[in-house]
GROMACS .gro file of C-alpha atoms in nm:
model
  158
    1UNK     CA    1  -0.506  -0.745  -0.318
    2UNK     CA    2  -0.154  -0.687  -0.442
    3UNK     CA    3  -0.082  -0.447  -0.724
    4UNK     CA    4   0.240  -0.374  -0.910
    5UNK     CA    5   0.353  -0.014  -0.939
    6UNK     CA    6   0.594   0.115  -1.199
    7UNK     CA    7   0.715   0.466  -1.131
    8UNK     CA    8   0.822   0.683  -1.422
    9UNK     CA    9   1.031   0.996  -1.417
   10UNK     CA   10   0.815   1.307  -1.374
   11UNK     CA   11   0.900   1.399  -1.735
   12UNK     CA   12   0.641   1.138  -1.837
   13UNK     CA   13   0.372   1.401  -1.773
   14UNK     CA   14   0.504   1.589  -2.078
   15UNK     CA   15   0.479   1.278  -2.299
   16UNK     CA   16   0.108   1.192  -2.330
   17UNK     CA   17   0.179   0.974  -2.637
   18UNK     CA   18   0.409   0.753  -2.428
   19UNK     CA   19   0.141   0.720  -2.160
   20UNK     CA   20  -0.108   0.622  -2.433
   21UNK     CA   21   0.139   0.363  -2.565
   22UNK     CA   22   0.158   0.196  -2.223
   23UNK     CA   23  -0.221   0.212  -2.184
   24UNK     CA   24  -0.270   0.050  -2.525
   25UNK     CA   25  -0.012  -0.224  -2.475
   26UNK     CA   26  -0.108  -0.327  -2.119
   27UNK     CA   27  -0.407  -0.372  -1.893
   28UNK     CA   28  -0.337  -0.061  -1.688
   29UNK     CA   29  -0.547  -0.052  -1.371
   30UNK     CA   30  -0.478   0.308  -1.285
   31UNK     CA   31  -0.229   0.590  -1.335
   32UNK     CA   32  -0.157   0.797  -1.025
   33UNK     CA   33   0.066   1.094  -1.102
   34UNK     CA   34   0.369   0.920  -1.251
   35UNK     CA   35   0.302   0.570  -1.114
   36UNK     CA   36   0.146   0.309  -1.341
   37UNK     CA   37  -0.053   0.049  -1.143
   38UNK     CA   38  -0.115  -0.303  -1.270
   39UNK     CA   39  -0.283  -0.617  -1.139
   40UNK     CA   40  -0.068  -0.843  -1.360
   41UNK     CA   41   0.307  -0.863  -1.312
   42UNK     CA   42   0.359  -0.918  -1.686
   43UNK     CA   43   0.198  -0.582  -1.764
   44UNK     CA   44   0.414  -0.410  -1.503
   45UNK     CA   45   0.726  -0.572  -1.646
   46UNK     CA   46   0.633  -0.456  -1.996
   47UNK     CA   47   0.586  -0.099  -1.871
   48UNK     CA   48   0.913  -0.117  -1.680
   49UNK     CA   49   1.098  -0.235  -1.990
   50UNK     CA   50   0.942   0.036  -2.209
   51UNK     CA   51   1.028   0.304  -1.953
   52UNK     CA   52   1.384   0.174  -1.920
   53UNK     CA   53   1.428   0.185  -2.299
   54UNK     CA   54   1.316   0.549  -2.292
   55UNK     CA   55   1.533   0.630  -1.987
   56UNK     CA   56   1.218   0.718  -1.790
   57UNK     CA   57   1.210   0.434  -1.537
   58UNK     CA   58   1.239   0.526  -1.166
   59UNK     CA   59   1.118   0.237  -0.948
   60UNK     CA   60   0.921  -0.088  -0.928
   61UNK     CA   61   0.702  -0.150  -0.621
   62UNK     CA   62   0.461  -0.401  -0.481
   63UNK     CA   63   0.156  -0.226  -0.337
   64UNK     CA   64  -0.137  -0.350  -0.135
   65UNK     CA   65  -0.478  -0.224  -0.254
   66UNK     CA   66  -0.766  -0.162  -0.013
   67UNK     CA   67  -1.100  -0.009  -0.101
   68UNK     CA   68  -1.201   0.137   0.237
   69UNK     CA   69  -1.008   0.263   0.534
   70UNK     CA   70  -0.875   0.543   0.742
   71UNK     CA   71  -0.549   0.724   0.677
   72UNK     CA   72  -0.300   0.786   0.954
   73UNK     CA   73  -0.089   1.101   0.983
   74UNK     CA   74   0.199   0.960   0.779
   75UNK     CA   75  -0.011   0.795   0.506
   76UNK     CA   76   0.118   1.019   0.228
   77UNK     CA   77   0.473   0.891   0.287
   78UNK     CA   78   0.365   0.529   0.246
   79UNK     CA   79   0.061   0.523   0.021
   80UNK     CA   80  -0.145   0.670  -0.258
   81UNK     CA   81  -0.512   0.763  -0.238
   82UNK     CA   82  -0.722   0.730  -0.552
   83UNK     CA   83  -1.090   0.765  -0.633
   84UNK     CA   84  -1.129   0.387  -0.614
   85UNK     CA   85  -0.933   0.316  -0.295
   86UNK     CA   86  -0.591   0.320  -0.133
   87UNK     CA   87  -0.255   0.180  -0.241
   88UNK     CA   88   0.007   0.106   0.025
   89UNK     CA   89   0.376   0.042  -0.048
   90UNK     CA   90   0.404  -0.306   0.103
   91UNK     CA   91   0.784  -0.319   0.128
   92UNK     CA   92   0.777  -0.026   0.371
   93UNK     CA   93   0.500  -0.156   0.599
   94UNK     CA   94   0.396  -0.437   0.827
   95UNK     CA   95   0.030  -0.536   0.844
   96UNK     CA   96  -0.149  -0.703   1.131
   97UNK     CA   97  -0.489  -0.792   1.272
   98UNK     CA   98  -0.591  -0.820   1.634
   99UNK     CA   99  -0.654  -1.190   1.680
  100UNK     CA  100  -0.737  -1.222   2.049
  101UNK     CA  101  -0.772  -1.061   2.388
  102UNK     CA  102  -1.020  -0.912   2.631
  103UNK     CA  103  -1.241  -0.642   2.475
  104UNK     CA  104  -1.127  -0.366   2.713
  105UNK     CA  105  -0.760  -0.451   2.664
  106UNK     CA  106  -0.806  -0.455   2.286
  107UNK     CA  107  -0.959  -0.108   2.300
  108UNK     CA  108  -0.673   0.029   2.511
  109UNK     CA  109  -0.415  -0.127   2.277
  110UNK     CA  110  -0.593   0.031   1.978
  111UNK     CA  111  -0.550   0.372   2.140
  112UNK     CA  112  -0.176   0.303   2.171
  113UNK     CA  113  -0.150   0.168   1.817
  114UNK     CA  114  -0.331   0.469   1.672
  115UNK     CA  115  -0.037   0.708   1.697
  116UNK     CA  116   0.184   0.462   1.503
  117UNK     CA  117  -0.055   0.357   1.227
  118UNK     CA  118  -0.010   0.458   0.866
  119UNK     CA  119  -0.348   0.315   0.766
  120UNK     CA  120  -0.640   0.109   0.898
  121UNK     CA  121  -0.819  -0.103   0.640
  122UNK     CA  122  -1.192  -0.136   0.699
  123UNK     CA  123  -1.359  -0.388   0.471
  124UNK     CA  124  -1.714  -0.514   0.528
  125UNK     CA  125  -1.744  -0.823   0.750
  126UNK     CA  126  -1.366  -0.850   0.793
  127UNK     CA  127  -1.151  -0.766   1.095
  128UNK     CA  128  -0.976  -0.430   1.058
  129UNK     CA  129  -0.626  -0.460   0.912
  130UNK     CA  130  -0.366  -0.226   1.059
  131UNK     CA  131  -0.059  -0.098   0.876
  132UNK     CA  132   0.246   0.047   1.052
  133UNK     CA  133   0.595   0.133   0.938
  134UNK     CA  134   0.801  -0.184   0.903
  135UNK     CA  135   1.060  -0.076   1.159
  136UNK     CA  136   0.783  -0.043   1.422
  137UNK     CA  137   0.692  -0.414   1.418
  138UNK     CA  138   0.868  -0.481   1.751
  139UNK     CA  139   0.689  -0.182   1.906
  140UNK     CA  140   0.352  -0.323   1.792
  141UNK     CA  141   0.442  -0.658   1.950
  142UNK     CA  142   0.543  -0.478   2.270
  143UNK     CA  143   0.213  -0.289   2.289
  144UNK     CA  144   0.020  -0.612   2.228
  145UNK     CA  145   0.215  -0.786   2.506
  146UNK     CA  146   0.165  -0.495   2.745
  147UNK     CA  147  -0.212  -0.517   2.701
  148UNK     CA  148  -0.215  -0.897   2.691
  149UNK     CA  149  -0.372  -0.918   2.345
  150UNK     CA  150  -0.270  -1.118   2.041
  151UNK     CA  151  -0.181  -0.975   1.703
  152UNK     CA  152  -0.116  -1.171   1.385
  153UNK     CA  153   0.109  -1.023   1.120
  154UNK     CA  154   0.020  -1.071   0.755
  155UNK     CA  155   0.252  -1.146   0.465
  156UNK     CA  156   0.187  -0.868   0.214
  157UNK     CA  157   0.388  -1.043  -0.056
  158UNK     CA  158   0.125  -1.316  -0.102
   0.00000   0.00000   0.00000
C-alpha cells in the first residue's frame, strides 16, 4: 500500500499545537518523529501547504507500507519502522519478486541477494517482496541471470 509522507522541520517537536492542528484537519495515519504519514494525497497536500506557510516544510515522499517483514542492514537509511509496520521510501528503492526458476537456484540467488537487500516483505500467502537500493537494480538482474532464475520488478508508484 502506498502512503504519502510529509516531513517537517525538527522544530515541529516544539510546537505540539501545530501537530494537533494537522491531526484535527486531516486523516493522519501516523506521525513518526517529524514525518506525517497519510493514506490520502489530499491530506498530505494540506499538511504540506500548512507546513510551507509556517516555514516548517522539509520534504514530500511516497512510501510503501508493509505490515510484516525483515529489515536488512541498511533499512534505517531507506525506511521507518513503526508499531504497526514498516514504511519504505519508494523513490529510493526497487522492489521485486522471484517469479521463476529451479528451487535450488532460487535458494542460492536468495543468499546472493541477501547482502544487498534493504527489506524483505513477508505477507501471509503472498510471495516475498524484496527491496534493494534503486541503483542496484542491474546487479539484481545480473544475480538472477547468473542463477538462471526470473525476477519481476514492481512499480511502487501504483
